[in-house]
XYZ file of C-alpha atoms in Angstrom:
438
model
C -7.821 -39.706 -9.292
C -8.578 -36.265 -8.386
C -9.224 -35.709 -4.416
C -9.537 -32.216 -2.570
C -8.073 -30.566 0.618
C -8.897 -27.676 2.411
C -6.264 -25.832 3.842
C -5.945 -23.085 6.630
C -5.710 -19.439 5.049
C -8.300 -20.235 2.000
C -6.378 -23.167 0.780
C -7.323 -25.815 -1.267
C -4.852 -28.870 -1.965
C -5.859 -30.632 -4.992
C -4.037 -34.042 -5.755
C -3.581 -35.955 -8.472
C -2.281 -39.374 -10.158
C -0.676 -40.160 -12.992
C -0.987 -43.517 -15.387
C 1.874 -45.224 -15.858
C 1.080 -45.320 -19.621
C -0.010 -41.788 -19.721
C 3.310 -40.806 -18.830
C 5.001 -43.278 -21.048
C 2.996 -41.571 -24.330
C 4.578 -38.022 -22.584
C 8.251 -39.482 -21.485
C 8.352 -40.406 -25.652
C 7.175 -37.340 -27.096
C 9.718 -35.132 -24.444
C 12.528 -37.768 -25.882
C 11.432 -36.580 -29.818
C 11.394 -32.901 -28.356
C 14.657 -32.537 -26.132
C 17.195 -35.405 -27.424
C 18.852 -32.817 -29.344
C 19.662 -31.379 -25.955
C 21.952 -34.356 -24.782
C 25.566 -35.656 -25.933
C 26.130 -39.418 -26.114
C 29.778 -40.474 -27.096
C 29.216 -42.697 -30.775
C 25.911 -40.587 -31.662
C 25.485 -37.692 -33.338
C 23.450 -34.989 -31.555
C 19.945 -36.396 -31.511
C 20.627 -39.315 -32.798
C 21.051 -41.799 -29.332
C 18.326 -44.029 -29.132
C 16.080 -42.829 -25.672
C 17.242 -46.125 -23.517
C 21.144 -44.805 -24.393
C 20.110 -41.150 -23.535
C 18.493 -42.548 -20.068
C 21.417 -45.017 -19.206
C 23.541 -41.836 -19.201
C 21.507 -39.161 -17.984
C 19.572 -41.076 -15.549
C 15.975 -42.988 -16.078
C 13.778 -39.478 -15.100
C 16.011 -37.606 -17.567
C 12.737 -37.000 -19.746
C 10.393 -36.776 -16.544
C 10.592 -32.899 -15.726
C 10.000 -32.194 -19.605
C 7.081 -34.637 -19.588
C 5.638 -33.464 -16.325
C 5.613 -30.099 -17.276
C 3.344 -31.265 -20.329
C 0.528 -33.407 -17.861
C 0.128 -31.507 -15.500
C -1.353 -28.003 -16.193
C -4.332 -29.265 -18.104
C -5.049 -31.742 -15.648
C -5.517 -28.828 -13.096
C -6.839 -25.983 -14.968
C -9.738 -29.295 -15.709
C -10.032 -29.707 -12.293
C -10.166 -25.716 -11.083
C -13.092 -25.876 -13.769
C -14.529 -28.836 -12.013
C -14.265 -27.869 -8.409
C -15.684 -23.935 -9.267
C -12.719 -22.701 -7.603
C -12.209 -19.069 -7.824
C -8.179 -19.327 -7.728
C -6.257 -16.171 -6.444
C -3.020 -17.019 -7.805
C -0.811 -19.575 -9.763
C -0.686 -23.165 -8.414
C 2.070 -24.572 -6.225
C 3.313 -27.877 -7.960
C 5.154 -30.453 -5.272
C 5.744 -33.959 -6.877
C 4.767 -36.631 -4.205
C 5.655 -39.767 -5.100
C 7.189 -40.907 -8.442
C 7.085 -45.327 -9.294
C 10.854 -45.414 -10.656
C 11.623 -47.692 -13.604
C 13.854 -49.988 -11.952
C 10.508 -51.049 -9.643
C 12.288 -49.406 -6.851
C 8.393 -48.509 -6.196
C 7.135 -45.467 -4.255
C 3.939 -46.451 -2.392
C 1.352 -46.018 -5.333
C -1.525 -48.180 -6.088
C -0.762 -50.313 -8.948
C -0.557 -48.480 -12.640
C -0.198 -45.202 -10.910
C 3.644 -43.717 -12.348
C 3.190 -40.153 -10.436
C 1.157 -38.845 -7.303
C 1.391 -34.984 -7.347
C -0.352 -31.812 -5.470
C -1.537 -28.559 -6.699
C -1.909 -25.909 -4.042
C -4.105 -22.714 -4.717
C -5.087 -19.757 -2.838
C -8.953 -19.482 -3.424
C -11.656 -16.549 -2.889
C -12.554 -17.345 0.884
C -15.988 -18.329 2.426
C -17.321 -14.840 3.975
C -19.815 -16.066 6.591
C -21.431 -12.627 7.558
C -22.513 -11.977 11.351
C -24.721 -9.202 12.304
C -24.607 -6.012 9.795
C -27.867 -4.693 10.295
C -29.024 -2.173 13.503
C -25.169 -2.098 14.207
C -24.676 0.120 17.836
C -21.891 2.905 16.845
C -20.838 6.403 18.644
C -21.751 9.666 16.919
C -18.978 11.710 17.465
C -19.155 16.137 17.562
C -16.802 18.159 16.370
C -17.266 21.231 17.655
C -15.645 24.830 15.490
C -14.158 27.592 17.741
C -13.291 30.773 17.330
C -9.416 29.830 18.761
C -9.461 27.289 14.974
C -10.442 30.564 13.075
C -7.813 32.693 14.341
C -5.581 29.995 14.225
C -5.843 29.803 10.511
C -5.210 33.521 10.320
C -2.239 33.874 12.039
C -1.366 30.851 9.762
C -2.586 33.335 6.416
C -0.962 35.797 7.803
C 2.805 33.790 8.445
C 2.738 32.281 4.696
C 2.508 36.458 3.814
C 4.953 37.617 6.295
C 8.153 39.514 5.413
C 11.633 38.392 6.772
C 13.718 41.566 8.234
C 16.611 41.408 10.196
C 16.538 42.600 13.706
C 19.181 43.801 16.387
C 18.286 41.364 19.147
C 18.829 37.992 20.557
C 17.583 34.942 19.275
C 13.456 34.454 19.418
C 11.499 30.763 19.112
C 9.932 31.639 15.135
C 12.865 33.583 14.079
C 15.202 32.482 11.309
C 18.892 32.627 11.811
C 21.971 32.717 9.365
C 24.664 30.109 11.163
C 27.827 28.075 10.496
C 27.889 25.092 12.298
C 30.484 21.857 12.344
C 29.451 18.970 14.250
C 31.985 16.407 15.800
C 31.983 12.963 17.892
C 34.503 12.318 20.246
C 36.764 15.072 18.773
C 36.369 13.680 15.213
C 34.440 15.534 12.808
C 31.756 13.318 10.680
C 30.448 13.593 7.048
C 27.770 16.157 6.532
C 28.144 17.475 9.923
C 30.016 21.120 8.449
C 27.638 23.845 6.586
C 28.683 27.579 6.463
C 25.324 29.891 5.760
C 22.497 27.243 6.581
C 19.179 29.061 7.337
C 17.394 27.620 9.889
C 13.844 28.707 11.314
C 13.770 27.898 14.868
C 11.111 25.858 16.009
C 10.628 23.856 12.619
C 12.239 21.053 14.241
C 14.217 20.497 10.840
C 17.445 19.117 12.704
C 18.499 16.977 16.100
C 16.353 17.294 19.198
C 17.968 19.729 20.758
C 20.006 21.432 17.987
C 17.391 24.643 17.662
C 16.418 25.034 21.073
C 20.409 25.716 22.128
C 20.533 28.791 19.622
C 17.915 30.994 21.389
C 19.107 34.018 23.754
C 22.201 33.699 20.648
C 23.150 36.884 18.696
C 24.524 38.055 15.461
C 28.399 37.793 15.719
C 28.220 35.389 18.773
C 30.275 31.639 18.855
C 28.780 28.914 21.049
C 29.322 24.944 21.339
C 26.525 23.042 21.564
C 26.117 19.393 22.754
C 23.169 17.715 21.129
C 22.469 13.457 21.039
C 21.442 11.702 18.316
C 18.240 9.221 18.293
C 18.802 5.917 18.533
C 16.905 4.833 15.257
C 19.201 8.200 13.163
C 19.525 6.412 9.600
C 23.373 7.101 9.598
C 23.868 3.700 12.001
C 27.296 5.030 12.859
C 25.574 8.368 14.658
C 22.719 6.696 16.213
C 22.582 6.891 19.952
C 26.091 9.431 20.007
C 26.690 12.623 22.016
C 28.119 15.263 19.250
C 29.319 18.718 20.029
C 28.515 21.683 16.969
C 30.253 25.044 16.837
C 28.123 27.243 16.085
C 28.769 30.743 14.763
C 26.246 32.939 14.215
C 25.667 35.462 11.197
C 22.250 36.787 11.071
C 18.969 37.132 13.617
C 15.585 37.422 11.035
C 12.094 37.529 12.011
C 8.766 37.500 10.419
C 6.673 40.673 9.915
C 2.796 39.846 9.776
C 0.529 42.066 8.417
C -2.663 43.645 10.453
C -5.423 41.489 10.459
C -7.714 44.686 8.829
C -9.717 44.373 5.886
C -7.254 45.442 3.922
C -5.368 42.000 4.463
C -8.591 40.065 3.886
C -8.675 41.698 0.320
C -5.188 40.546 -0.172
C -5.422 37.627 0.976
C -9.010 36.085 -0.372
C -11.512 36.986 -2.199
C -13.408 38.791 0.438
C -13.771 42.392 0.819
C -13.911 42.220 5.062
C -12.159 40.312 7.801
C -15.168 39.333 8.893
C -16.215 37.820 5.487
C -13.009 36.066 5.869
C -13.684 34.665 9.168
C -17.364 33.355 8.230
C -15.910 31.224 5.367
C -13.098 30.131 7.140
C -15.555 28.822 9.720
C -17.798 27.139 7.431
C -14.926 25.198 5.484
C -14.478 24.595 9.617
C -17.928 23.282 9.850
C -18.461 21.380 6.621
C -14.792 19.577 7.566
C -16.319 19.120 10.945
C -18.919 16.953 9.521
C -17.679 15.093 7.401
C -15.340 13.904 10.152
C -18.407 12.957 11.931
C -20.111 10.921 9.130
C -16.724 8.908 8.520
C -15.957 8.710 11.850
C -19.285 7.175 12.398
C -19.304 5.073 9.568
C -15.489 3.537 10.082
C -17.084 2.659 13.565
C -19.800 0.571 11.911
C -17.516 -0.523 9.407
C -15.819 -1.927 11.634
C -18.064 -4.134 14.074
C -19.761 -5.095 10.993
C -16.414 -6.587 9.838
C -15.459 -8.043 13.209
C -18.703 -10.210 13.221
C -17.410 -11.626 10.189
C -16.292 -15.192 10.311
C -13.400 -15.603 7.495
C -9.726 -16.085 6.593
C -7.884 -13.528 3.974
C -5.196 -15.525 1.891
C -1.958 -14.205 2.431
C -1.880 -13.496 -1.365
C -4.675 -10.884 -0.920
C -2.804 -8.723 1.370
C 0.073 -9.062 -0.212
C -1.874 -7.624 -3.377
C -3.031 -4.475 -1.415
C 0.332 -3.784 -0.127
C 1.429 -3.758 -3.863
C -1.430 -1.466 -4.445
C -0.442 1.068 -1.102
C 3.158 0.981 -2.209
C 2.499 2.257 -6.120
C 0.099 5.063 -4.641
C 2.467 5.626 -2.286
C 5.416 5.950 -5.352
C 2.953 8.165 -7.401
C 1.850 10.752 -4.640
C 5.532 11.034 -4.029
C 5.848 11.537 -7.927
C 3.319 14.406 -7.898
C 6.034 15.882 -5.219
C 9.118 16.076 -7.474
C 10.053 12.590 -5.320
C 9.821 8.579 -5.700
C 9.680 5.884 -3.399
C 13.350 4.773 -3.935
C 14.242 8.194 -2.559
C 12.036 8.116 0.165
C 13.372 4.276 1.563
C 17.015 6.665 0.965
C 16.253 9.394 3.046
C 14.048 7.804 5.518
C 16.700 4.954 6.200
C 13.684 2.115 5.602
C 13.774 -0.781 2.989
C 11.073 -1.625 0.984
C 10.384 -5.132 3.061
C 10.043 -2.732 6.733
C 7.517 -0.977 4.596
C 5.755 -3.566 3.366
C 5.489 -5.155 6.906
C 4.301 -1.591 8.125
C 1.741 -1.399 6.041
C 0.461 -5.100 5.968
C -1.826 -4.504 9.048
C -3.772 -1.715 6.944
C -3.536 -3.891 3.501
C -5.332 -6.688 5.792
C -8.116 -4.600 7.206
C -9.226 -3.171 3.624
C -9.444 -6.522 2.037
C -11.892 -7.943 4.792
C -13.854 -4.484 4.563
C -13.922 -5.310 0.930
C -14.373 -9.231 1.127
C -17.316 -8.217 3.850
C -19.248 -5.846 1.698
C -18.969 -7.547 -1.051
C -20.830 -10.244 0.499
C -23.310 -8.029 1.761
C -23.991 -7.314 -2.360
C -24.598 -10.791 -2.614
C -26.741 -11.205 0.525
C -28.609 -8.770 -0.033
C -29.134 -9.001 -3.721
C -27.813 -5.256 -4.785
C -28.247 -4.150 -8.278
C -27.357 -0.667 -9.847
C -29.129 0.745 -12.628
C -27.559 2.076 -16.140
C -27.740 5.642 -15.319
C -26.686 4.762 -11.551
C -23.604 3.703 -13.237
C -23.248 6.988 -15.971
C -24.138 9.574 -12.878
C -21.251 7.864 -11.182
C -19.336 7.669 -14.325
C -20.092 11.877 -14.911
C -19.266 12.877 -11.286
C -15.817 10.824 -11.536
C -14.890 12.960 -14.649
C -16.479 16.382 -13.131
C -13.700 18.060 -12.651
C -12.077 17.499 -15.704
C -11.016 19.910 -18.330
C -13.139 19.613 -21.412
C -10.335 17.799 -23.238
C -9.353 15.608 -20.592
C -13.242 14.493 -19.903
C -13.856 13.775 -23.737
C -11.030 11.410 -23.874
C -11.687 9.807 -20.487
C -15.509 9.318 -21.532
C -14.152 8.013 -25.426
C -12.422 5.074 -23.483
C -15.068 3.874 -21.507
C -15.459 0.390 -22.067
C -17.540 -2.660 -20.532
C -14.615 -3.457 -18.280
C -14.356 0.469 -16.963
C -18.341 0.446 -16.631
C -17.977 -2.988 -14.816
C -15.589 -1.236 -12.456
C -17.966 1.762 -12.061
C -20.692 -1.205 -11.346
C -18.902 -2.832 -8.431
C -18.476 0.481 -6.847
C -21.618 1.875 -6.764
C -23.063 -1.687 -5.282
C -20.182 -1.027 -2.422
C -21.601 2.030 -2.111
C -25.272 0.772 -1.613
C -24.049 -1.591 0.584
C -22.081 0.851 3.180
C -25.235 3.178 3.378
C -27.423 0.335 3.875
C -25.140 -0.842 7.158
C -24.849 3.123 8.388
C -28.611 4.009 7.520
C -29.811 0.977 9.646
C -27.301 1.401 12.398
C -28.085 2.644 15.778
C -26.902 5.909 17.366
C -24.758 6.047 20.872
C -24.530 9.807 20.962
């Protein structure tokens, strides 16, 4: 007997039962497998007749050997059955087992085993309104304050660093000593002798940089700085520390006129104002592409809220896999990994994983969403929809690198190329029917 359960979260609870002479034929053939397994005093290894093996070991001795036989077939046959499209493996709980002795569970008569499989399955989307959606189109206006903003910053990445005869300035960078203590008791990797610090890059305590301006070269000074309550070193958190500070050297930055002359150094242009006009287009193009995904998340978003579903917890915990192994090889791109990053950051793995589970969950019900849409709405891509993709994917590759990539296309990578361009089709058909609120 084969009967079916649905569960909260996109469960489905199949159970099943067992003969009682089905599992007889599979409690003898686990007793021809495994006897070797079991010592009986007056046999030799193998050798004990089953009944002597069971009088010592216990009647179920061959059950979990035998069970482990039945029951995968029986529910892989009834996945097939059912048309379930299962997320993950099944969870096996034994529910009621007839024991030999007639000390009976409550089974119907012939029944040996009751047992339930428990699968996580693609959920039911039930789509609500996606079509004439109401979302706010946001402007992003360029000014000239942005332009000259990224000047000055041009301008500080080329600046020289001289030393200068006067008191400590917010930007400058300054040659100290420092040793830190708590309650009179110095603390490890408090002390550094040389440390150059830029003040204003907010690289140590709140507090710390701010205390070294009016300072000058030559000049001693205690300063009393707390630490935040969430510092990584637990034994710091939340205390007042004192640092002596002795100060070496005052630097500051020396920027360059903003002439022509540093707009030919500096870019490819022969005239600041050539320089200005393309940093304000980069400006404006940035500016509107903030506007179309800005606009788009918006409809993205009611669109998924009208939605009527459950995600499996399996699904998100998928997509937090997926965030934390982008997450590892961005850091690898920087010289880093993520086991470094949990160091230094004072966060394990599991407060990441929780941190990022809201996120995980709201890109597998975009997902789950559109990719009902595709269904709804019947979306096909063509073959040279899929090779245009395919081409602009591999665009900026080297020559080399795009041959290869192209040689390994497969089905499976043009299947993937598929299901993205249908995504695709389906986002600009909820944005290009949506209504404006300017």
């Amino acid at each position: 007997m084969i009967n079916m359960e649905k569960l909260e979260g996109s469960q489905v609870k199949l159970t099943f039962d067992i003969a009682e002479d089905e599992l007889e034929r599979a409690m003898a053939a686990a007793y021809r497998r495994t006897a070797s397994r079991y010592n009986v005093h007056g046999f030799r290894k193998g050798k004990a007749p089953r009944t002597v093996i069971e009088n010592a070991y216990g009647k179920l001795v061959f059950f979990e050997d035998a069970f482990e036989q039945l029951w995968p077939p029986m529910v892989d046959a009834a996945i097939a059955e059912q048309e379930l499209n299962v997320l993950d493996d099944p969870k096996i709980d034994v529910d009621a087992i007839r024991a030999y002795d007639d000390a009976a569970a409550e089974l119907p008569e012939g029944i040996a085993v009751r047992f339930s499989a428990t699968v996580s399955v693609m959920p039911e989307v039930k789509l609500g309104e996606y079509k004439g959606i109401e979302a706010h189109r946001r402007e992003y206006t360029v000014t000239d304050e942005m332009v000259d903003a990224e000047l000055d910053r041009m301008r500080s990445e080329r600046a020289s660093i001289v030393s200068v005869e006067r008191p400590v300035e917010n930007g400058d960078t300054v040659d100290i000593d420092y040793s830190g203590s708590v309650d009179g008791v110095k603390f490890e990797g408090g002390t550094a002798e040389h440390q150059e610090l830029e003040i204003g890059s907010n690289r140590f305590i709140p507090g710390f940089e701010e205390q070294l301006i009016g300072m000058s070269a030559g000049e001693d000074r205690d300063i009393v700085v707390t630490f935040p309550e969430e510092y990584h070193a637990e034994e710091l958190a939340g205390k007042e520390a004192v640092f002596a500070i002795h100060l070496h050297d005052v630097s500051a930055k020396v920027l360059d006129e903003l002439d022509d002359a540093f707009a030919q150094e500096a870019s490819e242009f022969e005239t600041l104002d050539e320089l200005r006009a393309d940093i304000r287009a980069n400006y404006e193009k940035n500016a509107a592409q903030r506007e179309k995904n800005d606009f788009e998340d918006e409809v993205l978003g009611k669109v998924v809220e009208n939605a009527e579903f459950e995600v499996p917890e399996v699904m998100i915990r998928r997509e937090v896999e997926n965030m934390l192994g982008d997450m590892d090889r961005n850091l690898q791109q920087q010289g880093l990994n993520l086991d470094i990053y949990l160091r230094y950051s004072g966060t394990s793995i599991e407060q990441l994983a929780a941190q990022m589970a809201p996120d995980a969950e709201k890109r597998v019900r975009t997902r789950l969403v559109l990719e009902q849409i595709v269904k709804d709405e019947a979306i096909e891509v063509t073959e040279e929809e899929v090779s245009a993709a395919i081409d602009t994917f591999c665009a900026s590759f080297g020559d080399e690198e795009r041959a290869k990539f192209l040689e390994g296309v497969n089905e499976g990578v043009k299947g993937y190329f598929e299901d993205r361009e249908k995504i695709e089709k389906a986002i600009r058909l909820v944005v290009e029917s949506a209504n404006v609120i300017e």
